[in-house]
Amino acid sequence: ESPLLHAHRDTEQIFYVLQGAGTLYIGKEQKSFAVKPGDVVRIPPQTLHRIQCEGAHTLRYLSIDCFVGGRPKAEPTWDSHVRVVCERNGWDFDQVKKQNNP
């Protein structure tokens, strides 16, 4: 399972891979890069991206969201931020939440 290709208008993201192995897809061309524990990835604002588990072990990574223009007032919590991302991309929030909290 992985999120669909998407971008955040106001957020820079930093991923730190904790466990497992995966592939990061980035940009309109979806360039691919292997990721493994200890890798750090920076996703600039407005950059298309997705990360996908590869292999038998769960891919776990820490995602740090940096709101470069300040925290959005309409998104004071993580859930409210994810809800907005889901709405912008046509995803079902409850399904996304269920997939990420088995």
Phi, psi and omega in degrees: 000145175201156175294153175290163175302127183205170177222155176248124183293323189241015188228129168267139179241145174239127176251134172240116184281124182262323188204150176082188179224153181199187177232131174261129175251132185217143178084168179301328181281351184053050174303142183246143180222132175289141176233148182213169180308136181096345179285144175241133182234136176247127177247108179295158176305148175065024180253123177297139181197160168199157179228138188227138176290141175230120178113183186278338183266146179298135174273119177239134178213150176272127178249119179252118179264126180248107180278095189297334178258015185096156181297130179297129182297329181280356183229067185286343181235166178299314180300320180293324177295313180297322178300316179295317179300318179297315180300317181294332184256001179074026180264153177274115184304315182297322177293317180297315180297318180297317181296327184265357178224068184294000000 
